[in-house]
Tab-separated table of C-alpha atoms and ligand atoms in Angstrom:
chain	number	residue	atom	x	y	z
W	1	UNK	CA	6.652	-8.049	-10.013
W	2	UNK	CA	5.905	-9.652	-6.626
W	3	UNK	CA	4.704	-7.692	-3.613
W	4	UNK	CA	5.282	-7.624	0.125
W	5	UNK	CA	2.828	-6.094	2.579
W	6	UNK	CA	3.969	-5.257	6.089
W	7	UNK	CA	0.875	-6.337	7.989
W	8	UNK	CA	2.310	-6.875	11.454
W	9	UNK	CA	1.201	-3.577	13.008
W	10	UNK	CA	-0.575	-3.638	16.319
W	11	UNK	CA	-2.633	-0.557	15.543
W	12	UNK	CA	-3.378	0.635	19.051
W	13	UNK	CA	-4.688	3.892	17.557
W	14	UNK	CA	-7.410	1.861	15.841
W	15	UNK	CA	-8.521	0.101	19.024
W	16	UNK	CA	-12.052	1.522	18.781
W	17	UNK	CA	-12.502	-0.315	15.469
W	18	UNK	CA	-10.428	-3.421	16.061
W	19	UNK	CA	-11.139	-3.854	19.813
W	20	UNK	CA	-7.784	-5.612	19.836
W	21	UNK	CA	-9.546	-8.642	18.377
W	22	UNK	CA	-8.328	-8.054	14.835
W	23	UNK	CA	-4.957	-6.709	13.634
W	24	UNK	CA	-4.732	-3.211	12.159
W	25	UNK	CA	-4.648	-4.260	8.461
W	26	UNK	CA	-7.948	-6.072	9.028
W	27	UNK	CA	-9.710	-2.894	10.219
W	28	UNK	CA	-12.943	-2.487	8.254
W	29	UNK	CA	-12.954	0.110	5.478
W	30	UNK	CA	-16.350	0.509	3.822
W	31	UNK	CA	-17.257	-2.955	5.042
W	32	UNK	CA	-14.127	-4.798	3.883
W	33	UNK	CA	-10.725	-5.279	5.548
W	34	UNK	CA	-8.119	-2.693	4.522
W	35	UNK	CA	-5.803	-5.476	3.454
W	36	UNK	CA	-8.383	-6.845	1.054
W	37	UNK	CA	-8.619	-3.476	-0.705
W	38	UNK	CA	-4.844	-3.463	-1.037
W	39	UNK	CA	-4.707	-6.980	-2.452
W	40	UNK	CA	-7.377	-6.146	-5.025
W	41	UNK	CA	-5.379	-3.103	-6.113
W	42	UNK	CA	-2.261	-5.228	-6.598
W	43	UNK	CA	-4.192	-7.793	-8.600
W	44	UNK	CA	-5.507	-5.069	-10.895
W	45	UNK	CA	-1.903	-4.408	-11.969
W	46	UNK	CA	-1.078	-8.030	-12.638
W	47	UNK	CA	0.643	-8.779	-9.342
W	48	UNK	CA	-0.122	-12.378	-8.377
W	49	UNK	CA	2.377	-13.375	-5.706
W	50	UNK	CA	2.125	-11.469	-2.445
W	51	UNK	CA	3.980	-12.152	0.796
W	52	UNK	CA	2.381	-10.841	3.957
W	53	UNK	CA	4.624	-10.108	6.927
W	54	UNK	CA	2.378	-10.800	9.890
W	55	UNK	CA	2.789	-10.621	13.631
W	56	UNK	CA	0.181	-9.377	16.088
W	57	UNK	CA	-3.006	-11.518	15.779
W	58	UNK	CA	-1.603	-13.092	12.642
W	59	UNK	CA	-3.992	-16.043	12.758
W	60	UNK	CA	-6.880	-13.650	11.930
W	61	UNK	CA	-5.164	-12.642	8.705
W	62	UNK	CA	-4.070	-16.136	7.759
W	63	UNK	CA	-7.491	-17.677	8.377
W	64	UNK	CA	-9.222	-14.903	6.379
W	65	UNK	CA	-7.051	-14.987	3.257
W	66	UNK	CA	-5.503	-18.466	3.372
W	67	UNK	CA	-3.484	-19.178	0.253
W	68	UNK	CA	-5.209	-16.318	-1.575
W	69	UNK	CA	-6.958	-18.544	-4.124
W	70	UNK	CA	-10.396	-17.042	-3.437
W	71	UNK	CA	-8.960	-13.669	-4.527
W	72	UNK	CA	-7.106	-15.182	-7.474
W	73	UNK	CA	-3.735	-14.553	-5.803
W	74	UNK	CA	-0.895	-16.647	-4.442
W	75	UNK	CA	-0.317	-15.572	-0.864
W	76	UNK	CA	2.292	-16.667	1.570
W	77	UNK	CA	3.315	-15.466	4.978
W	78	UNK	CA	6.367	-14.492	6.979
W	79	UNK	CA	5.619	-14.681	10.670
W	80	UNK	CA	7.351	-12.328	13.094
W	81	UNK	CA	7.610	-13.752	16.583
W	82	UNK	CA	8.784	-10.405	17.972
W	83	UNK	CA	8.321	-6.919	16.445
W	84	UNK	CA	11.123	-6.398	13.909
W	85	UNK	CA	10.515	-2.792	12.911
W	86	UNK	CA	10.018	-1.899	9.251
W	87	UNK	CA	12.917	-3.896	7.770
W	88	UNK	CA	13.921	-6.534	10.347
W	89	UNK	CA	12.123	-9.270	8.391
W	90	UNK	CA	14.109	-8.619	5.166
W	91	UNK	CA	16.331	-11.728	5.532
W	92	UNK	CA	13.180	-13.860	5.867
W	93	UNK	CA	11.816	-12.348	2.643
W	94	UNK	CA	14.895	-13.120	0.582
W	95	UNK	CA	13.961	-16.751	-0.207
W	96	UNK	CA	10.372	-15.683	-1.042
W	97	UNK	CA	11.175	-13.066	-3.682
W	98	UNK	CA	12.153	-14.337	-7.107
W	99	UNK	CA	11.446	-11.231	-9.195
W	100	UNK	CA	14.338	-8.778	-9.821
W	101	UNK	CA	12.370	-6.092	-8.011
W	102	UNK	CA	9.260	-6.035	-5.870
W	103	UNK	CA	6.669	-3.722	-4.421
W	104	UNK	CA	6.779	-3.061	-0.679
W	105	UNK	CA	3.940	-1.392	1.179
W	106	UNK	CA	2.561	-0.941	4.639
W	107	UNK	CA	-0.718	-2.421	5.804
W	108	UNK	CA	-2.280	0.795	7.095
W	109	UNK	CA	-2.547	2.797	3.887
W	110	UNK	CA	-5.356	3.177	1.408
W	111	UNK	CA	-4.234	3.929	-2.118
W	112	UNK	CA	-5.274	3.972	-5.740
W	113	UNK	CA	-2.235	4.388	-7.947
W	114	UNK	CA	-1.103	3.287	-11.402
W	115	UNK	CA	1.502	0.751	-10.311
W	116	UNK	CA	2.545	0.003	-13.892
W	117	UNK	CA	3.531	3.634	-14.373
W	118	UNK	CA	5.498	3.636	-11.125
W	119	UNK	CA	7.307	0.456	-12.177
W	120	UNK	CA	8.257	2.028	-15.534
W	121	UNK	CA	9.832	4.963	-13.679
W	122	UNK	CA	11.778	2.543	-11.451
W	123	UNK	CA	13.179	0.798	-14.534
W	124	UNK	CA	13.946	4.057	-16.387
W	125	UNK	CA	15.910	5.372	-13.414
W	126	UNK	CA	17.693	2.035	-12.878
W	127	UNK	CA	16.890	2.576	-9.231
W	128	UNK	CA	17.749	0.370	-6.280
W	129	UNK	CA	14.865	1.901	-4.393
W	130	UNK	CA	11.959	4.040	-5.556
W	131	UNK	CA	9.688	5.667	-3.019
W	132	UNK	CA	6.283	7.111	-3.770
W	133	UNK	CA	6.274	10.771	-2.727
W	134	UNK	CA	3.724	13.542	-2.741
W	135	UNK	CA	3.093	16.981	-1.267
W	136	UNK	CA	0.593	17.320	1.561
W	137	UNK	CA	-1.350	20.051	3.354
W	138	UNK	CA	0.756	19.888	6.534
W	139	UNK	CA	4.436	19.570	5.559
W	140	UNK	CA	5.471	21.428	8.755
W	141	UNK	CA	4.602	18.370	10.886
W	142	UNK	CA	5.502	15.696	8.330
W	143	UNK	CA	8.715	13.784	7.662
W	144	UNK	CA	10.082	15.224	4.422
W	145	UNK	CA	12.253	13.868	1.635
W	146	UNK	CA	15.079	15.926	0.176
W	147	UNK	CA	15.822	15.404	-3.532
W	148	UNK	CA	18.103	16.813	-6.179
W	149	UNK	CA	16.913	18.152	-9.558
W	150	UNK	CA	16.800	14.592	-10.970
W	151	UNK	CA	14.493	13.247	-8.218
W	152	UNK	CA	17.358	11.405	-6.523
W	153	UNK	CA	16.794	11.288	-2.778
W	154	UNK	CA	19.668	12.994	-0.977
W	155	UNK	CA	18.289	12.985	2.552
W	156	UNK	CA	15.416	12.618	4.986
W	157	UNK	CA	14.227	15.494	7.134
W	158	UNK	CA	12.421	14.217	10.228
W	159	UNK	CA	9.494	16.215	11.569
W	160	UNK	CA	11.369	16.215	14.890
W	161	UNK	CA	14.252	18.204	13.386
W	162	UNK	CA	14.433	21.908	14.082
W	163	UNK	CA	14.035	23.171	10.531
W	164	UNK	CA	15.823	26.227	9.264
W	165	UNK	CA	15.723	27.541	5.719
W	166	UNK	CA	13.132	26.457	3.160
W	167	UNK	CA	11.943	22.963	2.333
W	168	UNK	CA	10.377	21.186	-0.603
W	169	UNK	CA	6.936	19.816	0.289
W	170	UNK	CA	7.565	16.145	-0.408
W	171	UNK	CA	6.356	13.377	1.898
W	172	UNK	CA	7.158	9.657	1.814
W	173	UNK	CA	3.864	7.790	1.384
W	174	UNK	CA	5.019	4.286	2.398
W	175	UNK	CA	4.924	2.548	-1.007
W	176	UNK	CA	8.235	1.403	-2.471
W	177	UNK	CA	9.663	-0.546	-5.358
W	178	UNK	CA	12.910	-2.213	-4.317
W	179	UNK	CA	15.484	-4.272	-6.126
W	180	UNK	CA	15.642	-7.772	-4.691
W	181	UNK	CA	19.238	-7.080	-3.604
W	182	UNK	CA	17.951	-4.454	-1.164
W	183	UNK	CA	16.867	-7.344	1.061
W	184	UNK	CA	20.525	-8.291	1.552
W	185	UNK	CA	21.214	-4.968	3.214
W	186	UNK	CA	19.751	-6.353	6.426
W	187	UNK	CA	22.212	-9.112	7.339
W	188	UNK	CA	20.318	-10.711	10.210
W	189	UNK	CA	16.798	-10.919	11.574
W	190	UNK	CA	16.652	-8.184	14.178
W	191	UNK	CA	14.666	-5.016	14.766
W	192	UNK	CA	15.621	-2.630	11.946
W	193	UNK	CA	14.214	0.721	10.863
W	194	UNK	CA	14.020	0.850	7.071
W	195	UNK	CA	14.277	4.616	6.672
W	196	UNK	CA	16.843	5.390	9.368
W	197	UNK	CA	19.128	2.384	9.066
W	198	UNK	CA	18.888	1.506	5.368
W	199	UNK	CA	17.583	4.400	3.287
W	200	UNK	CA	19.231	7.370	5.020
W	201	UNK	CA	22.777	5.954	4.699
W	202	UNK	CA	22.071	5.057	1.047
W	203	UNK	CA	20.905	8.602	0.334
W	204	UNK	CA	23.960	10.065	2.048
W	205	UNK	CA	26.240	7.793	0.014
W	206	UNK	CA	24.729	8.928	-3.286
W	207	UNK	CA	23.167	5.551	-4.125
W	208	UNK	CA	20.325	5.048	-6.604
W	209	UNK	CA	17.360	5.901	-4.431
W	210	UNK	CA	14.708	7.975	-6.188
W	211	UNK	CA	11.441	9.691	-5.388
W	212	UNK	CA	8.411	9.046	-7.607
W	213	UNK	CA	6.450	12.278	-7.418
W	214	UNK	CA	2.785	11.661	-7.995
W	215	UNK	CA	-0.544	13.344	-7.201
W	216	UNK	CA	-2.340	9.999	-6.921
W	217	UNK	CA	-4.300	9.080	-3.820
W	218	UNK	CA	-2.367	7.550	-0.918
W	219	UNK	CA	-3.494	8.063	2.670
W	220	UNK	CA	-2.234	6.739	5.957
W	221	UNK	CA	-5.399	5.485	7.629
W	222	UNK	CA	-3.810	4.468	10.925
W	223	UNK	CA	-6.396	6.244	13.105
W	224	UNK	CA	-10.178	6.008	13.350
W	225	UNK	CA	-10.618	9.629	12.225
W	226	UNK	CA	-8.457	9.062	9.177
W	227	UNK	CA	-10.397	5.950	8.221
W	228	UNK	CA	-13.660	7.875	8.464
W	229	UNK	CA	-12.289	10.773	6.375
W	230	UNK	CA	-10.885	8.396	3.744
W	231	UNK	CA	-14.179	6.489	3.567
W	232	UNK	CA	-15.896	9.783	2.848
W	233	UNK	CA	-13.443	10.556	0.041
W	234	UNK	CA	-13.905	7.069	-1.334
W	235	UNK	CA	-17.664	7.438	-1.514
W	236	UNK	CA	-17.165	10.630	-3.561
W	237	UNK	CA	-15.183	8.697	-6.192
W	238	UNK	CA	-12.317	11.210	-5.967
W	239	UNK	CA	-9.410	8.791	-5.250
W	240	UNK	CA	-10.120	6.533	-8.224
W	241	UNK	CA	-10.235	9.515	-10.576
W	242	UNK	CA	-6.762	10.622	-9.480
W	243	UNK	CA	-5.223	7.349	-10.705
W	244	UNK	CA	-2.864	8.348	-13.545
W	245	UNK	CA	-4.211	5.569	-15.732
W	246	UNK	CA	-7.037	8.014	-16.420
W	247	UNK	CA	-6.750	11.465	-18.050
W	248	UNK	CA	-6.234	14.228	-15.483
W	249	UNK	CA	-7.085	17.905	-15.335
W	250	UNK	CA	-4.790	20.633	-14.103
W	251	UNK	CA	-4.751	24.335	-13.456
W	252	UNK	CA	-1.419	25.706	-14.661
W	253	UNK	CA	-0.249	28.640	-12.615
W	254	UNK	CA	2.161	31.356	-13.500
W	255	UNK	CA	4.228	32.171	-10.395
W	256	UNK	CA	5.287	35.825	-10.287
W	257	UNK	CA	2.250	38.074	-9.995
W	258	UNK	CA	-0.107	35.136	-9.403
W	259	UNK	CA	1.261	33.282	-6.357
W	260	UNK	CA	3.829	35.827	-5.185
W	261	UNK	CA	3.902	39.604	-5.388
W	262	UNK	CA	5.361	41.000	-8.604
W	263	UNK	CA	8.124	43.525	-7.999
W	264	UNK	CA	10.256	42.647	-10.997
W	265	UNK	CA	12.210	39.401	-11.082
W	266	UNK	CA	12.762	37.443	-7.892
W	267	UNK	CA	16.523	36.823	-7.589
W	268	UNK	CA	16.842	35.792	-3.938
W	269	UNK	CA	14.543	33.981	-1.481
W	270	UNK	CA	14.214	37.241	0.486
W	271	UNK	CA	12.497	38.854	-2.511
W	272	UNK	CA	9.699	36.286	-2.634
W	273	UNK	CA	6.537	37.305	-0.820
W	274	UNK	CA	3.226	35.440	-1.183
W	275	UNK	CA	0.157	37.300	-2.362
W	276	UNK	CA	-2.527	37.215	0.360
W	277	UNK	CA	-4.981	35.246	-1.819
W	278	UNK	CA	-2.547	32.614	-3.049
W	279	UNK	CA	-2.908	29.981	-0.321
W	280	UNK	CA	-6.687	30.285	-0.350
W	281	UNK	CA	-6.808	29.762	-4.116
W	282	UNK	CA	-4.525	26.764	-3.921
W	283	UNK	CA	-6.470	25.178	-1.059
W	284	UNK	CA	-9.556	25.299	-3.281
W	285	UNK	CA	-7.687	23.580	-6.110
W	286	UNK	CA	-6.036	21.047	-3.780
W	287	UNK	CA	-9.412	19.739	-2.671
W	288	UNK	CA	-10.788	19.663	-6.216
W	289	UNK	CA	-10.213	17.338	-9.169
W	290	UNK	CA	-7.557	19.718	-10.523
W	291	UNK	CA	-3.825	19.392	-10.088
W	292	UNK	CA	-2.030	22.674	-9.404
W	293	UNK	CA	1.082	22.916	-11.572
W	294	UNK	CA	3.369	25.950	-11.689
W	295	UNK	CA	4.780	26.921	-15.104
W	296	UNK	CA	7.201	29.791	-14.757
W	297	UNK	CA	9.645	31.658	-17.033
W	298	UNK	CA	12.822	32.281	-15.042
W	299	UNK	CA	15.235	34.033	-17.431
W	300	UNK	CA	17.161	35.211	-14.345
W	301	UNK	CA	19.006	31.869	-14.586
W	302	UNK	CA	20.148	32.444	-18.181
W	303	UNK	CA	21.172	35.973	-17.254
W	304	UNK	CA	23.405	34.597	-14.515
W	305	UNK	CA	21.523	36.545	-11.836
W	306	UNK	CA	20.328	33.410	-10.036
W	307	UNK	CA	21.713	29.862	-10.157
W	308	UNK	CA	19.393	26.886	-10.575
W	309	UNK	CA	20.220	25.900	-6.978
W	310	UNK	CA	19.161	29.357	-5.744
W	311	UNK	CA	16.034	29.123	-7.864
W	312	UNK	CA	15.190	25.784	-6.160
W	313	UNK	CA	15.561	27.558	-2.809
W	314	UNK	CA	13.219	30.322	-3.961
W	315	UNK	CA	10.641	27.707	-4.991
W	316	UNK	CA	11.153	25.940	-1.668
W	317	UNK	CA	10.378	29.193	0.136
W	318	UNK	CA	7.140	29.418	-1.842
W	319	UNK	CA	6.275	25.803	-0.924
W	320	UNK	CA	7.154	26.282	2.744
W	321	UNK	CA	5.037	29.443	3.065
W	322	UNK	CA	2.102	27.807	1.259
W	323	UNK	CA	2.475	24.685	3.408
W	324	UNK	CA	2.167	26.737	6.573
W	325	UNK	CA	-1.252	27.774	5.267
W	326	UNK	CA	-2.328	24.230	4.352
W	327	UNK	CA	-1.788	24.643	0.607
W	328	UNK	CA	0.530	23.036	-1.926
W	329	UNK	CA	1.407	22.822	-5.588
W	330	UNK	CA	1.580	19.395	-7.229
W	331	UNK	CA	4.659	20.224	-9.286
W	332	UNK	CA	6.789	23.033	-10.621
W	333	UNK	CA	8.104	23.441	-14.165
W	334	UNK	CA	10.320	26.379	-15.049
W	335	UNK	CA	12.116	27.657	-18.116
W	336	UNK	CA	15.646	28.862	-17.258
W	337	UNK	CA	16.335	30.046	-20.816
W	338	UNK	CA	16.388	33.365	-22.599
W	339	UNK	CA	16.771	33.907	-26.353
W	340	UNK	CA	18.816	37.123	-26.574
W	341	UNK	CA	22.524	36.717	-25.869
W	342	UNK	CA	25.263	39.291	-25.482
W	343	UNK	CA	24.853	40.340	-21.853
W	344	UNK	CA	27.616	40.329	-19.197
W	345	UNK	CA	27.441	37.422	-16.728
W	346	UNK	CA	25.027	35.371	-18.830
W	347	UNK	CA	25.058	31.560	-18.932
W	348	UNK	CA	25.845	30.844	-22.600
W	349	UNK	CA	24.224	27.388	-22.837
W	350	UNK	CA	20.900	28.753	-21.518
W	351	UNK	CA	20.832	31.610	-23.997
W	352	UNK	CA	18.868	29.645	-26.543
W	353	UNK	CA	15.599	29.809	-28.382
W	354	UNK	CA	14.033	26.954	-26.369
W	355	UNK	CA	10.631	25.315	-26.721
W	356	UNK	CA	9.560	26.009	-23.134
W	357	UNK	CA	9.671	29.766	-22.639
W	358	UNK	CA	6.059	30.953	-22.491
W	359	UNK	CA	4.169	31.692	-24.720
W	360	UNK	CA	5.664	28.469	-26.086
W	361	UNK	CA	4.067	25.362	-24.705
W	362	UNK	CA	6.962	23.040	-23.791
W	363	UNK	CA	6.339	23.170	-20.037
W	364	UNK	CA	2.643	22.386	-20.445
W	365	UNK	CA	3.341	19.560	-22.844
W	366	UNK	CA	5.921	18.011	-20.509
W	367	UNK	CA	3.517	18.263	-17.583
W	368	UNK	CA	0.814	16.679	-19.741
W	369	UNK	CA	3.068	13.742	-20.472
W	370	UNK	CA	4.161	13.280	-16.872
W	371	UNK	CA	0.668	13.499	-15.379
W	372	UNK	CA	-1.467	12.151	-18.237
W	373	UNK	CA	-3.239	15.498	-18.593
W	374	UNK	CA	-6.078	16.130	-20.984
W	375	UNK	CA	-5.041	19.667	-22.013
W	376	UNK	CA	-8.493	20.444	-23.384
W	377	UNK	CA	-9.816	20.107	-19.803
W	378	UNK	CA	-7.052	22.278	-18.263
W	379	UNK	CA	-6.753	25.957	-17.368
W	380	UNK	CA	-3.908	28.419	-17.195
W	381	UNK	CA	-3.946	31.320	-14.733
W	382	UNK	CA	-1.556	34.158	-15.461
W	383	UNK	CA	-1.023	37.888	-15.041
W	384	UNK	CA	0.481	38.707	-18.462
W	385	UNK	CA	-0.683	38.517	-22.072
W	386	UNK	CA	2.255	36.124	-22.608
W	387	UNK	CA	0.638	33.692	-20.184
W	388	UNK	CA	-2.702	33.989	-21.918
W	389	UNK	CA	-1.085	33.529	-25.346
W	390	UNK	CA	0.656	30.411	-23.989
W	391	UNK	CA	-2.671	29.018	-22.802
W	392	UNK	CA	-4.203	29.681	-26.235
W	393	UNK	CA	-1.238	28.015	-27.958
W	394	UNK	CA	-1.666	24.921	-25.776
W	395	UNK	CA	-5.447	24.758	-26.170
W	396	UNK	CA	-6.315	25.285	-22.495
W	397	UNK	CA	-8.830	27.724	-21.025
W	398	UNK	CA	-7.239	30.927	-19.767
W	399	UNK	CA	-7.792	33.166	-16.765
W	400	UNK	CA	-6.170	36.587	-16.432
W	401	UNK	CA	-5.760	37.767	-12.840
W	402	UNK	CA	-5.678	41.424	-11.863
W	403	UNK	CA	-2.731	40.916	-9.513
W	404	UNK	CA	0.865	41.326	-10.734
W	405	UNK	CA	1.033	42.904	-14.176
W	406	UNK	CA	-2.735	42.465	-14.607
W	407	UNK	CA	-2.312	42.117	-18.398
W	408	UNK	CA	-0.805	45.604	-18.713
W	409	UNK	CA	2.323	44.269	-20.422
W	410	UNK	CA	0.282	44.373	-23.655
W	411	UNK	CA	2.743	42.178	-25.571
W	412	UNK	CA	0.140	39.987	-27.259
W	413	UNK	CA	-3.291	40.903	-28.529
W	414	UNK	CA	-5.247	38.161	-26.784
W	415	UNK	CA	-8.465	37.979	-24.823
W	416	UNK	CA	-8.587	35.634	-21.837
W	417	UNK	CA	-11.579	33.326	-21.385
W	418	UNK	CA	-12.043	34.584	-17.827
W	419	UNK	CA	-10.852	37.515	-15.727
W	420	UNK	CA	-10.539	37.284	-11.936
W	421	UNK	CA	-9.356	39.603	-9.186
W	422	UNK	CA	-6.771	37.183	-7.827
W	423	UNK	CA	-5.899	33.493	-7.595
W	424	UNK	CA	-8.621	32.743	-5.050
W	425	UNK	CA	-11.258	34.321	-7.292
W	426	UNK	CA	-9.800	32.501	-10.302
W	427	UNK	CA	-10.053	29.141	-8.514
W	428	UNK	CA	-13.660	29.888	-7.570
W	429	UNK	CA	-14.543	30.727	-11.187
W	430	UNK	CA	-12.824	27.632	-12.536
W	431	UNK	CA	-14.603	25.360	-10.064
W	432	UNK	CA	-17.946	27.070	-10.784
W	433	UNK	CA	-17.587	26.264	-14.487
W	434	UNK	CA	-17.671	22.548	-13.681
A	501	MG	MG1	3.698	36.590	-13.963
A	502	ZN	ZN1	13.048	27.281	-21.900
């Protein structure tokens, strides 16, 4: 796979660091230009040929990296004589790219991601375009991606839109894998916006554009404050540990009675109400080494009381409310099944004895596969003995919270490893154990 880095940005927001003498991708990050960090990351995953799209102060970049041989890379350059937006240089890239697909990224991000894993997902999905996507702590002022249940991107929701309803917390991070043919979608060299003019129409037309959902570290470092904050994170070693090449830890979270108030099953978005401690607990996990992954039994789908589309809306309400409080979950897994059939209105094909309904461990095992989790280093937080039994079955440490059913269901004779008043207290206890 070849790579293209858009390194033409002027970076006026970085003027204090660059003094307009160096271009934005050359801004120093822990003593080395941002672009050099990026190139090293590409090399680590076997990428050798990289084309840099340069513009503003391009001679500084070209004289620093030359043909790339000092880094063990083959570099070449596409020079913009006028700003071409994010895709206007595509026709100039066409003769440079010989691989069937290539990585495209922007010069003002710092990242540490398993590119081989992302490429496998691109190939599995037979995608035209794959975009790296993740939740963040401020979805309300971020551009969001809209996807269907199969991670296909169906739309883009600009932060300038007046939002109604409930949104998934999924942000485009600015790292793509594109088929080479995508370059032909820009017929002539002229200012072109990649998202608005190329991706949005593709999404609307149902084309093969997918989101790669990942908790790995990607940050836009286009301002001085962001560079400083990212440097701090880098010194702590946190970003490198989040790379999915390495085993990860997660806290699995039951939903009803842990994140939202338990008043029986939630069948409509109106019925979902966050518990007061939920956002605080999640914020603690979000800034720790643990991923926060919801695993939830939702037999309301099998019973025909809620459709999967309505269930997605209910989860989106949860994500929107958490996002307003600076908290997020890394992913959601749910079991829509139920074993006992014979009820009016039920969905026959979901009335099965599945492998995912807790206390079975299917959801945890699937999450472990997707996020390279070491289950022996994970926790499960739940409010029923079924949750705790599930945690035991999967070999994770268990925390019973006193919200929701507070273990009073009494279905399984199990003892949790820890007991906590609520999700915030549970997160504190988990982090104290480390
Ligand atoms: Mg529950
Ligand atoms: Zn199931």
